[in-house]
Amino acid sequence: MLATRIRPRWKSVALTTAAVLVGLTPALTATPAAATTTAYDDTYYADAIGKTGTALKDSLHTIISDQTKISYSAVWNALKAADQDPNNSSNVLLLYSGVSRSKSLNGGSTGNWNREHTWAKSHGDFGEVTGPGTDLHHLRACDVQVNSIRGNLDFDNGGSSVTNGGGSLVDSDSFQPRAADKGDVARMILYMAVRYEGDDGFADLEPNEKVGNGSNPYMGKLSILKQWNEQDPPSAFEERRNEVIYDSYQHNRNPFIDHPEWVEAIW
């Protein structure tokens, strides 16, 4: 069952009223994600509800670490199911470019799609090992050439247009996804930061305010990722993807798709 979202009006009304009282026009900035409720709050997330900060992060880490791991070769078929184009069941939707491409065109050649590690596998040096290297909650189908352009760059705003990138931008030290994928990327990165805390033989992955993190187990920029989470709320595609991974593969969830407001509650 997909999440049922309840978005209270009081925040927007209060902000507008405050602006009127001081004679200002409300700033065009992202509004913090409103509180949500889901069908999983009384079961899957029961131990996390009502918590904030470190307590919330620790609780979510425990919850989502109960996970069925899959091999890297199994990721191909999993992505064909998780990233299926809702308008064409023979295709997958590609991250960054938004292109719909035949499921059969997976591989490493120009015109193919491959397996993009949104949290670059060099950031923490986990490679393609079963665990963070095969975690579907940050692996996405992606055009081979666009994937190569992104490389292991951190995420930030700005840059030049990426060829066939659907509006994505790149510069020497960062990558900006197209607008429709900004929130998706943010929630995938922050999932990884909660799931992998250094207690299972892998690096402790954490977001920071830098770009150019290289092989360090960090990914930036946190402030930008938080903005993207607000600007691009979870879509039906993203919510369906979360369900497919939970129901059919890993049996764990990305909590920031179900509760995008938990990003601000933790960071």
Short mmCIF file of C-alpha atoms in Angstrom, two decimals:
data_model
loop_
_atom_site.label_atom_id
_atom_site.label_comp_id
_atom_site.label_asym_id
_atom_site.label_seq_id
_atom_site.Cartn_x
_atom_site.Cartn_y
_atom_site.Cartn_z
CA MET A 1 0.00 0.00 0.00
CA LEU A 2 1.38 3.42 -0.89
CA ALA A 3 1.80 6.07 1.75
CA THR A 4 -1.16 8.31 2.53
CA ARG A 5 0.12 11.84 2.95
CA ILE A 6 -1.48 14.44 5.19
CA ARG A 7 -0.13 17.94 4.65
CA PRO A 8 -1.34 20.47 7.24
CA ARG A 9 -1.99 24.06 6.10
CA TRP A 10 -0.82 25.82 9.27
CA LYS A 11 2.82 26.21 8.21
CA SER A 12 2.10 27.96 4.92
CA VAL A 13 -0.63 30.12 6.49
CA ALA A 14 1.63 31.11 9.38
CA LEU A 15 4.51 32.03 7.06
CA THR A 16 2.27 34.11 4.83
CA THR A 17 0.71 35.89 7.83
CA ALA A 18 4.11 36.68 9.31
CA ALA A 19 5.28 38.12 6.01
CA VAL A 20 2.21 40.36 5.75
CA LEU A 21 2.71 41.66 9.29
CA VAL A 22 6.22 42.87 8.48
CA GLY A 23 5.29 44.08 5.01
CA LEU A 24 7.31 41.49 3.12
CA THR A 25 6.56 39.10 0.31
CA PRO A 26 7.12 35.47 1.32
CA ALA A 27 10.50 34.24 0.09
CA LEU A 28 10.46 31.70 -2.72
CA THR A 29 12.24 29.00 -0.75
CA ALA A 30 11.41 25.38 -0.15
CA THR A 31 8.92 24.76 2.64
CA PRO A 32 9.87 21.98 5.07
CA ALA A 33 8.13 18.74 4.21
CA ALA A 34 4.84 18.38 6.04
CA ALA A 35 4.25 15.54 8.46
CA THR A 36 2.99 12.38 6.81
CA THR A 37 1.32 9.17 7.89
CA THR A 38 1.76 5.80 6.21
CA ALA A 39 0.30 2.34 6.44
CA TYR A 40 3.60 1.21 7.99
CA ASP A 41 3.71 3.58 10.96
CA ASP A 42 2.09 1.16 13.40
CA THR A 43 4.18 -1.79 12.23
CA TYR A 44 7.42 -1.31 10.30
CA TYR A 45 8.19 2.17 11.70
CA ALA A 46 6.63 1.70 15.13
CA ASP A 47 9.93 2.13 17.01
CA ALA A 48 10.78 5.34 15.11
CA ILE A 49 7.53 7.28 15.37
CA GLY A 50 7.82 10.35 17.60
CA LYS A 51 11.63 10.44 17.64
CA THR A 52 13.96 13.08 16.22
CA GLY A 53 17.68 13.67 15.76
CA THR A 54 20.14 10.94 16.67
CA ALA A 55 17.43 8.84 18.32
CA LEU A 56 15.43 8.78 15.07
CA LYS A 57 18.50 8.00 12.96
CA ASP A 58 19.54 5.16 15.27
CA SER A 59 16.05 3.69 15.30
CA LEU A 60 15.75 3.83 11.51
CA HIS A 61 19.18 2.26 11.14
CA THR A 62 18.06 -0.72 13.21
CA ILE A 63 14.80 -1.03 11.26
CA ILE A 64 16.20 -0.86 7.73
CA SER A 65 19.27 -3.00 8.50
CA ASP A 66 16.94 -6.00 8.65
CA GLN A 67 17.46 -6.61 4.96
CA THR A 68 17.76 -9.40 2.41
CA LYS A 69 20.93 -8.78 0.39
CA ILE A 70 21.19 -9.64 -3.29
CA SER A 71 24.16 -10.25 -5.59
CA TYR A 72 25.40 -7.67 -8.08
CA SER A 73 24.37 -9.88 -11.01
CA ALA A 74 20.85 -10.10 -9.56
CA VAL A 75 20.63 -6.29 -9.61
CA TRP A 76 19.99 -6.36 -13.39
CA ASN A 77 16.62 -8.11 -13.10
CA ALA A 78 15.72 -6.26 -9.93
CA LEU A 79 16.15 -2.92 -11.69
CA LYS A 80 14.01 -4.13 -14.59
CA ALA A 81 11.20 -4.54 -12.05
CA ALA A 82 11.90 -1.57 -9.75
CA ASP A 83 12.61 0.99 -12.48
CA GLN A 84 9.90 -0.12 -14.89
CA ASP A 85 8.35 2.65 -16.94
CA PRO A 86 4.73 2.95 -15.72
CA ASN A 87 3.67 3.74 -19.29
CA ASN A 88 5.58 0.90 -20.97
CA SER A 89 6.19 -2.34 -19.10
CA SER A 90 8.89 -3.33 -21.61
CA ASN A 91 11.05 -0.37 -20.63
CA VAL A 92 12.85 1.13 -17.65
CA LEU A 93 13.01 4.85 -16.80
CA LEU A 94 16.59 6.07 -16.62
CA LEU A 95 17.90 8.21 -13.77
CA TYR A 96 19.21 11.71 -14.62
CA SER A 97 18.01 11.66 -18.25
CA GLY A 98 14.40 10.54 -17.75
CA VAL A 99 14.62 8.46 -20.94
CA SER A 100 12.45 5.36 -21.33
CA ARG A 101 14.60 2.51 -22.70
CA SER A 102 14.05 -1.14 -23.45
CA LYS A 103 14.77 -3.47 -20.54
CA SER A 104 16.74 -5.66 -22.92
CA LEU A 105 19.30 -2.92 -23.61
CA ASN A 106 21.21 -3.42 -20.38
CA GLY A 107 24.99 -3.57 -20.73
CA GLY A 108 28.06 -1.42 -21.15
CA SER A 109 27.86 -0.05 -24.69
CA THR A 110 26.68 3.29 -26.02
CA GLY A 111 22.88 3.19 -26.13
CA ASN A 112 22.68 0.72 -23.23
CA TRP A 113 21.67 1.33 -19.66
CA ASN A 114 23.72 0.14 -16.69
CA ARG A 115 23.70 0.14 -12.90
CA GLU A 116 24.35 3.58 -11.41
CA HIS A 117 25.56 3.72 -7.80
CA THR A 118 23.97 6.97 -6.69
CA TRP A 119 26.21 6.88 -3.62
CA ALA A 120 29.39 6.50 -5.68
CA LYS A 121 31.01 3.18 -4.81
CA SER A 122 34.43 4.83 -4.46
CA HIS A 123 33.11 7.02 -1.61
CA GLY A 124 33.85 4.49 1.11
CA ASP A 125 35.53 2.06 -1.29
CA PHE A 126 32.79 -0.61 -1.12
CA GLY A 127 32.84 -1.41 -4.83
CA GLU A 128 30.26 -3.93 -6.01
CA VAL A 129 30.35 -6.12 -2.92
CA THR A 130 27.08 -7.60 -1.66
CA GLY A 131 25.79 -4.98 0.78
CA PRO A 132 26.23 -1.28 -0.06
CA GLY A 133 27.50 -2.20 -3.52
CA THR A 134 24.26 -4.02 -4.35
CA ASP A 135 21.70 -2.08 -2.31
CA LEU A 136 18.75 -1.39 -4.60
CA HIS A 137 17.70 1.68 -2.65
CA HIS A 138 20.56 3.61 -4.27
CA LEU A 139 21.11 1.64 -7.48
CA ARG A 140 19.25 2.93 -10.53
CA ALA A 141 19.07 2.21 -14.24
CA CYS A 142 21.06 4.92 -16.04
CA ASP A 143 22.29 5.66 -19.54
CA VAL A 144 25.88 4.37 -19.88
CA GLN A 145 27.31 7.67 -21.11
CA VAL A 146 25.43 9.83 -18.60
CA ASN A 147 26.56 7.46 -15.83
CA SER A 148 30.15 7.89 -17.00
CA ILE A 149 29.82 11.69 -16.97
CA ARG A 150 28.50 11.63 -13.42
CA GLY A 151 31.33 9.29 -12.39
CA ASN A 152 31.95 9.61 -8.65
CA LEU A 153 31.13 13.31 -8.40
CA ASP A 154 29.41 14.72 -5.34
CA PHE A 155 26.05 16.49 -5.73
CA ASP A 156 25.68 20.26 -5.86
CA ASN A 157 23.95 22.96 -7.90
CA GLY A 158 25.38 24.39 -11.09
CA GLY A 159 27.48 23.44 -14.06
CA SER A 160 27.13 22.94 -17.80
CA SER A 161 24.49 20.89 -19.57
CA VAL A 162 25.07 17.13 -19.70
CA THR A 163 24.74 15.69 -23.20
CA ASN A 164 21.49 13.69 -23.33
CA GLY A 165 21.17 14.32 -19.58
CA GLY A 166 17.60 15.60 -19.57
CA GLY A 167 18.60 18.93 -18.04
CA SER A 168 21.26 17.61 -15.65
CA LEU A 169 24.35 19.77 -15.11
CA VAL A 170 27.99 18.95 -14.41
CA ASP A 171 31.18 20.78 -13.52
CA SER A 172 34.64 19.71 -12.39
CA ASP A 173 33.62 18.63 -8.90
CA SER A 174 29.85 18.11 -8.80
CA PHE A 175 26.74 16.88 -10.59
CA GLN A 176 23.22 18.32 -10.54
CA PRO A 177 20.43 15.92 -11.63
CA ARG A 178 17.48 17.14 -13.67
CA ALA A 179 14.76 18.73 -11.55
CA ALA A 180 12.51 15.63 -11.57
CA ASP A 181 15.27 13.49 -10.02
CA LYS A 182 16.70 15.87 -7.42
CA GLY A 183 14.56 14.61 -4.55
CA ASP A 184 15.04 10.99 -5.59
CA VAL A 185 18.82 11.43 -5.42
CA ALA A 186 18.66 13.18 -2.05
CA ARG A 187 16.52 10.46 -0.48
CA MET A 188 18.75 7.69 -1.88
CA ILE A 189 21.91 9.32 -0.54
CA LEU A 190 20.40 9.90 2.91
CA TYR A 191 19.06 6.34 3.02
CA MET A 192 22.64 5.13 2.57
CA ALA A 193 23.84 7.41 5.36
CA VAL A 194 21.34 5.83 7.78
CA ARG A 195 21.66 2.24 6.57
CA TYR A 196 25.47 2.03 6.66
CA GLU A 197 26.82 3.20 10.01
CA GLY A 198 30.09 1.26 10.12
CA ASP A 199 28.76 -1.60 12.28
CA ASP A 200 28.62 -4.30 9.60
CA GLY A 201 32.15 -4.36 8.19
CA PHE A 202 31.54 -1.50 5.76
CA ALA A 203 32.43 2.17 6.06
CA ASP A 204 30.29 4.61 8.05
CA LEU A 205 28.69 6.61 5.24
CA GLU A 206 27.77 10.21 6.06
CA PRO A 207 26.70 13.33 4.15
CA ASN A 208 28.82 16.46 4.53
CA GLU A 209 29.15 19.99 3.15
CA LYS A 210 31.99 19.27 0.75
CA VAL A 211 32.43 18.26 -2.85
CA GLY A 212 35.48 16.37 -4.06
CA ASN A 213 35.20 13.79 -1.28
CA GLY A 214 37.08 11.21 -3.35
CA SER A 215 37.49 7.84 -1.61
CA ASN A 216 36.38 9.18 1.78
CA PRO A 217 33.04 7.72 2.97
CA TYR A 218 31.26 11.06 2.59
CA MET A 219 28.90 12.60 0.06
CA GLY A 220 28.06 16.25 -0.34
CA LYS A 221 26.49 18.63 -0.16
CA LEU A 222 24.07 17.97 2.65
CA SER A 223 22.48 21.42 2.54
CA ILE A 224 21.77 21.00 -1.17
CA LEU A 225 20.40 17.49 -0.71
CA LYS A 226 18.03 18.83 1.94
CA GLN A 227 16.84 21.52 -0.48
CA TRP A 228 16.28 18.93 -3.21
CA ASN A 229 14.27 16.75 -0.83
CA GLU A 230 11.94 19.71 -0.25
CA GLN A 231 11.79 20.89 -3.86
CA ASP A 232 11.04 17.48 -5.38
CA PRO A 233 8.70 15.42 -3.13
CA PRO A 234 8.36 11.65 -3.61
CA SER A 235 6.62 10.79 -6.86
CA ALA A 236 4.33 7.84 -7.62
CA PHE A 237 7.25 6.22 -9.48
CA GLU A 238 9.49 6.55 -6.42
CA GLU A 239 6.82 5.23 -4.07
CA ARG A 240 6.12 2.24 -6.30
CA ARG A 241 9.84 1.54 -6.48
CA ASN A 242 10.02 1.49 -2.68
CA GLU A 243 7.20 -1.04 -2.59
CA VAL A 244 8.80 -3.33 -5.20
CA ILE A 245 12.10 -3.41 -3.31
CA TYR A 246 10.31 -4.02 -0.01
CA ASP A 247 7.89 -6.65 -1.27
CA SER A 248 10.04 -8.61 -3.73
CA TYR A 249 13.73 -8.11 -3.05
CA GLN A 250 15.33 -6.59 0.04
CA HIS A 251 12.29 -6.44 2.34
CA ASN A 252 13.42 -3.09 3.74
CA ARG A 253 12.26 0.40 2.90
CA ASN A 254 13.69 3.84 2.21
CA PRO A 255 12.18 5.78 5.14
CA PHE A 256 12.67 9.15 3.45
CA ILE A 257 10.30 8.19 0.66
CA ASP A 258 7.64 7.31 3.24
CA HIS A 259 8.50 10.24 5.53
CA PRO A 260 10.42 12.98 3.67
CA GLU A 261 10.06 15.22 6.75
CA TRP A 262 12.45 12.88 8.61
CA VAL A 263 15.33 14.42 6.62
CA GLU A 264 14.89 17.68 8.50
CA ALA A 265 14.17 15.82 11.74
CA ILE A 266 17.60 14.14 11.57
CA TRP A 267 19.76 16.75 9.84
#
